[in-house]
C-alpha positions in Angstrom: 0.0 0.0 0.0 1.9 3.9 -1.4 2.3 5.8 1.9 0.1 9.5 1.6 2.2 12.5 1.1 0.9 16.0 1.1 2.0 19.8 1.0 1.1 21.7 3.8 -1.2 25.2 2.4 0.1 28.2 3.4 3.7 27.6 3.9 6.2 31.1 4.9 7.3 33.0 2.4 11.0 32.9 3.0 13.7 29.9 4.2 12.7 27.5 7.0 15.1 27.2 9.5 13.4 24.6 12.3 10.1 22.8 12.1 9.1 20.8 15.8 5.6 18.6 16.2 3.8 19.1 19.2 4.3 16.5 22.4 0.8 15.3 22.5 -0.5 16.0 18.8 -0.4 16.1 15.4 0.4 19.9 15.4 3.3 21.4 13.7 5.3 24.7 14.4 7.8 25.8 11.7 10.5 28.7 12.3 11.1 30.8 9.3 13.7 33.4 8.2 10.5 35.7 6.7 10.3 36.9 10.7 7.3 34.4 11.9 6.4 31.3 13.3 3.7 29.2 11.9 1.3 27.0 13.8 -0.8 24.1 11.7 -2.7 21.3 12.1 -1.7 18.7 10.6 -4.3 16.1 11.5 -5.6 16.2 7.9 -4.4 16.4 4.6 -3.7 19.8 3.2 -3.1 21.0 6.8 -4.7 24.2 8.6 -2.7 27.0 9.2 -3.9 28.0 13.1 -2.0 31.1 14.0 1.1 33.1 12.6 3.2 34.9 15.2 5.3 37.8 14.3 9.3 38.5 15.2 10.9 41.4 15.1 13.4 39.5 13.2 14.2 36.2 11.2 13.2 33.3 13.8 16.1 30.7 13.8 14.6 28.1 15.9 11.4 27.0 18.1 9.9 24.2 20.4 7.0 23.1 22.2 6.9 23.3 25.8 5.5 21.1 28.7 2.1 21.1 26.7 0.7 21.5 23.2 -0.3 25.0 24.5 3.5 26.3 24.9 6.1 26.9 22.5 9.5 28.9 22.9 11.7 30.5 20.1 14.9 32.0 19.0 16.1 34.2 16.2 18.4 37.3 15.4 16.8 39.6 17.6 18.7 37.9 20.3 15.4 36.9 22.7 14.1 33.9 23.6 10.5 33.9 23.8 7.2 32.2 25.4 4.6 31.4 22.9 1.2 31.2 24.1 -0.5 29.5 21.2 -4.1 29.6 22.3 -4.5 33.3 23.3 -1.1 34.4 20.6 0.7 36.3 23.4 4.4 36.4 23.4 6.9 37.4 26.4 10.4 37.9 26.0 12.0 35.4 28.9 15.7 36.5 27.7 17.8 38.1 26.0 21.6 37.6 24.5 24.1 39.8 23.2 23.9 37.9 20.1 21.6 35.7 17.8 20.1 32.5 19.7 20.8 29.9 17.4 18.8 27.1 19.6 16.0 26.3 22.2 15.1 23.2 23.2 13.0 22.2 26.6 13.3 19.6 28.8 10.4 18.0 30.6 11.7 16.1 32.9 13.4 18.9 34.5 10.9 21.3 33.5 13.8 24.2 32.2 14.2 25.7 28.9 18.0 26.0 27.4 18.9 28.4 24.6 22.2 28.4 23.0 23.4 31.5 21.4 26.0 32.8 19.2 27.5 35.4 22.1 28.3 31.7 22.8 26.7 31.5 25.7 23.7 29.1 26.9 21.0 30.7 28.8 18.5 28.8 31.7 14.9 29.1 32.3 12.8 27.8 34.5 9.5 28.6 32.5 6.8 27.1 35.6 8.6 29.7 38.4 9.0 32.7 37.2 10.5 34.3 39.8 13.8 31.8 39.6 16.4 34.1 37.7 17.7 33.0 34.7 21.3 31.9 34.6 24.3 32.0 32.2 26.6 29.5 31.2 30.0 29.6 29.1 30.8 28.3 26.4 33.9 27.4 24.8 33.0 28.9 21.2 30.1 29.4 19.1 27.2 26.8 19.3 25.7 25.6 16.3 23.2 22.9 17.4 22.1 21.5 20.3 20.1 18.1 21.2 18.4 16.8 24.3 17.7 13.3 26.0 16.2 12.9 29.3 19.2 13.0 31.1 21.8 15.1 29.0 22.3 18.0 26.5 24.7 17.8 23.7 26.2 21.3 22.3 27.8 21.3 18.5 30.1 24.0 18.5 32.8 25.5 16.4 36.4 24.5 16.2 34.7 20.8 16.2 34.2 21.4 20.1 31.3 19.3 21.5 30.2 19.5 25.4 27.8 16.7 26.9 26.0 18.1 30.3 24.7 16.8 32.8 20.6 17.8 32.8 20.5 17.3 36.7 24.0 19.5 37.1 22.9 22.4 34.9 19.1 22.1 36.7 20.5 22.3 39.7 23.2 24.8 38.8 20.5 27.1 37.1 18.3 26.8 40.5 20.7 27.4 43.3 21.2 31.4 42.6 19.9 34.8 43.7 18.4 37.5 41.8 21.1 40.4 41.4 19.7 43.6 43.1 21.1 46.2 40.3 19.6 44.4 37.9 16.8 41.7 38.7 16.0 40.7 34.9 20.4 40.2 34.2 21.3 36.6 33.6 23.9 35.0 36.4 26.8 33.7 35.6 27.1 30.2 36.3 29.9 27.3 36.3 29.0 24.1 35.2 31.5 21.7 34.1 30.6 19.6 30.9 30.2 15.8 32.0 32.1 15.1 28.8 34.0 17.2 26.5 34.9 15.9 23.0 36.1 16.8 20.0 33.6 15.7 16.8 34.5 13.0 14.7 33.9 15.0 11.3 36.8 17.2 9.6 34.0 19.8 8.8 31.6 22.3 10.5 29.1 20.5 12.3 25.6 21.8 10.6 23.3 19.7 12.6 23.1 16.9 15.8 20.4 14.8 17.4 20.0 12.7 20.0 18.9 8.9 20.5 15.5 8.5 22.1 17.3 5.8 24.6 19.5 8.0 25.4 22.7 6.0 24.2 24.1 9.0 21.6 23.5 11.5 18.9 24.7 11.6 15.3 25.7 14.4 14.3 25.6 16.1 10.7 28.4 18.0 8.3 29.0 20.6 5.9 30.6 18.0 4.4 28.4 15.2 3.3 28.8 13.2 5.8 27.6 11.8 9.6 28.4 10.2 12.6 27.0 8.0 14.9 28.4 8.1 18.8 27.4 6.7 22.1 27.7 8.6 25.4 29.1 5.3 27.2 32.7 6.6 27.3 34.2 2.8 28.3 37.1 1.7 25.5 34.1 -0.4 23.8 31.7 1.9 23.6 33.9 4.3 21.9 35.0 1.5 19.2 31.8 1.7 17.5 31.2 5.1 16.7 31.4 5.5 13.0 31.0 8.2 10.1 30.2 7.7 6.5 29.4 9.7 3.8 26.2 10.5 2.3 23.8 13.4 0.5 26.7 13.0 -3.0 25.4 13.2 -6.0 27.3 12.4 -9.5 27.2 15.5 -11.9 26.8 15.1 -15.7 30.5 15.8 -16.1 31.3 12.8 -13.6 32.4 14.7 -10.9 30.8 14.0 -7.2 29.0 16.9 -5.8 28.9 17.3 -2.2 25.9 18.9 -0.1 25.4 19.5 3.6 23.5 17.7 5.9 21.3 19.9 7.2 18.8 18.2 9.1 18.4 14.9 11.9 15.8 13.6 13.4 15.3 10.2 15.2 12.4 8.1 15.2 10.9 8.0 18.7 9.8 4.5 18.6 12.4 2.7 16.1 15.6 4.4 17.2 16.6 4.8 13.1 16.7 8.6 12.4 16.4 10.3 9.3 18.6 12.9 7.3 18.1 16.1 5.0 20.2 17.4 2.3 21.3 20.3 0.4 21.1 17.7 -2.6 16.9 17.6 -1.8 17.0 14.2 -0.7 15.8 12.6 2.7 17.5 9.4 3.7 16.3 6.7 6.5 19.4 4.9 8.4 19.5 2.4 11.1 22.4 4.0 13.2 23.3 0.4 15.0 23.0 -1.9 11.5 25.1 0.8 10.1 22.3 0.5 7.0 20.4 2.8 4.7 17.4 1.7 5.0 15.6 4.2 2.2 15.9 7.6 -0.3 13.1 8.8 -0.9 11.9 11.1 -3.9 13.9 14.5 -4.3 12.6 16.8 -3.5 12.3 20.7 -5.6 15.0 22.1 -3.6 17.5 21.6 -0.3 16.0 20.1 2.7 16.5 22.2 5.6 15.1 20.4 8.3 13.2 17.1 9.1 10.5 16.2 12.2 9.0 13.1 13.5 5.4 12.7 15.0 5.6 12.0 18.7 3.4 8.7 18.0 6.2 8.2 15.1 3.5 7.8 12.7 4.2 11.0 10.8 7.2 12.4 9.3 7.8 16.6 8.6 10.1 18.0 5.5 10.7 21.3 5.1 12.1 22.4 1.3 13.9 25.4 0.9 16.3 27.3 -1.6 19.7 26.9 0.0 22.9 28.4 -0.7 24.0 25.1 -2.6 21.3 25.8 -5.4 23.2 28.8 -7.1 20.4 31.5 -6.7 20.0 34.1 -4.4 17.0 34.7 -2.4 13.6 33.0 -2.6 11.5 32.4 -5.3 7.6 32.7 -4.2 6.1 29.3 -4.2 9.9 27.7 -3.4 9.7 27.0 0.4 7.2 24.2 0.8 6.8 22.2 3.9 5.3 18.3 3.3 3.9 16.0 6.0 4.3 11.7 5.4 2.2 9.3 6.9 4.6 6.3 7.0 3.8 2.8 6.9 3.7 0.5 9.8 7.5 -0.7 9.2 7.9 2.1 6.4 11.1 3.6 9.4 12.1 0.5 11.2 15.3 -0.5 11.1 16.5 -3.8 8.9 19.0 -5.2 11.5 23.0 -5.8 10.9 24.1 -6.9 7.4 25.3 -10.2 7.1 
């Protein structure tokens, strides 16, 4: 039976730079660089477009919060904001000195992290208010960042890569005083990474997510290419991490063209993830079989990021114009985002060759 794809109506009007489904449903919020964010339902095809909410400058990332009713973003106004999607108000919970390249929210200790380019990660503690938000260093620019219940991996340049502690940083984050000159300033905090490395790909890291088991990430390249780690940092464990190459295509001169990974996402029920390309492709791989397990159709243009369905039944792919297509800006009608239903076994993976 062919798996039903459709195009969302109403897509932004300019490149997408972070699409996130909903913990608890089938809606979808997608970050754009046209200065909004952009609620749908996605429950049937075609999709409804439920609410637009306006930045004062491109929007770079967003997430949903403890419920279906909160969301949080970042952009180059350098604030992170609180989304309330049923009424549309928005509060400014911080701000950097810089653009906030990240956000991403953590449930089971109830904080929200941002990661900025003034390479700096931010706290909040979005259920009390009156807890001040703190500060933490960072070695160099963050690029990505990635959650599991009990850690949070930063992507950073110079191939730098922290692993924190979630319970450290909570705890961190919860411990300090509000500064009487200036009640609103972040605090400075010191939290020592529980692991620092250094990434496994020659290239800058464009993109990194984590295993829903909590056992690694993969991360994403420039460069065509990913890896696969695990956290355990035993001899062993650190034997089987792995990169390969992918998102290559062959010109018509015979030369092999090479396109960022932009985009992974893993698969919160099979543990395979998926990837997006600047070559408008979107690949399936089982990350322990070391196997592709499908391509599907290309797509118009790059894919610039990728979302699973909390129930895993649903897949997200937003298309946009990249850098890698040889145009500048946005043709109207270019950026398109498409929801697939997938097949009962359509993402699971095909266990080890041989």
């Amino acid at each position: 039976m062919a798996t039903a794809q459709y195009e969302l109506s109403d897509p932004p009007s300019d490149a997408i730079s972070a699409i996130k489904y909903a913990p608890g449903s089938l809606r979808l919020l997608v970050a754009s660089w046209d200065k909004n964010v952009y609620l749908y339902d996605t429950s049937r095809s075609g999709g409804q477009l439920l609410r637009t909410f306006e930045h004062q400058a491109p929007v770079l990332d967003v997430c949903f919060g403890e419920k279906d009713e909160d969301a949080y973003t970042s952009g180059l106004d350098c604030d992170v904001r609180h989304l309330s999607l049923s009424t549309g108000a928005q509060t400014v919970l911080s701000s950097h000195t810089a653009g906030v390249k990240s956000v991403a929210y953590s449930s089971q200790h109830r904080i929200l992290i941002s990661a900025s380019w003034d390479s700096t990660l931010h706290i909040h503690h979005p259920s009390s208010p009156s807890t001040p938000i703190t500060s933490v260093s960072l070695p160099s620019k963050p690029f990505s960042i990635s959650l599991t219940p009990t850690k949070l991996v930063v992507a950073m340049a110079s191939r730098a890569l922290h692993i924190y502690d979630l319970s450290s940083l909570a705890s961190a984050a919860s411990s300090v005083t509000t500064s009487a000159d200036d009640p609103s300033a972040a605090i400075s905090v010191q939290v020592e990474p529980w692991q620092r490395r250094e990434s496994s790909l020659k290239f800058m890291t464009r993109a990194i997510a984590c295993m829903p088991n909590d056992a690694g990430y993969a991360s994403s390249s420039i460069e065509g290419r990913v890896a696969v780690e695990w956290f355990d940092p035993s001899p062993e464990s650190q034997a089987r991490k792995y990169a390969f190459k992918c998102h290559r295509q062959t010109n018509e001169q015979g030369i092999d063209v090479v396109y960022p990974v932009n985009a992974l996402a893993f698969h919160p029920a099979h543990g395979t993830f998926a990837s997006g390309g600047g070559d408008g492709f979107v690949a399936l791989w089982d990350g322990v079989a070391k196997r592709r397990i499908r391509q599907y159709q290309k797509y118009a243009s790059s894919v610039s990021a990728v979302a699973f369905s909390a129930d895993g039944k649903y897949m997200a792919v937003a298309v946009s114009p990249g850098f890698e297509d040889g145009k500048e800006g946005v043709a109207e009608g270019a950026v398109k985002v498409f929801v697939r239903e997938l097949g009962e076994h359509e993402a699971k993976g095909k266990g080890a060759k041989g």
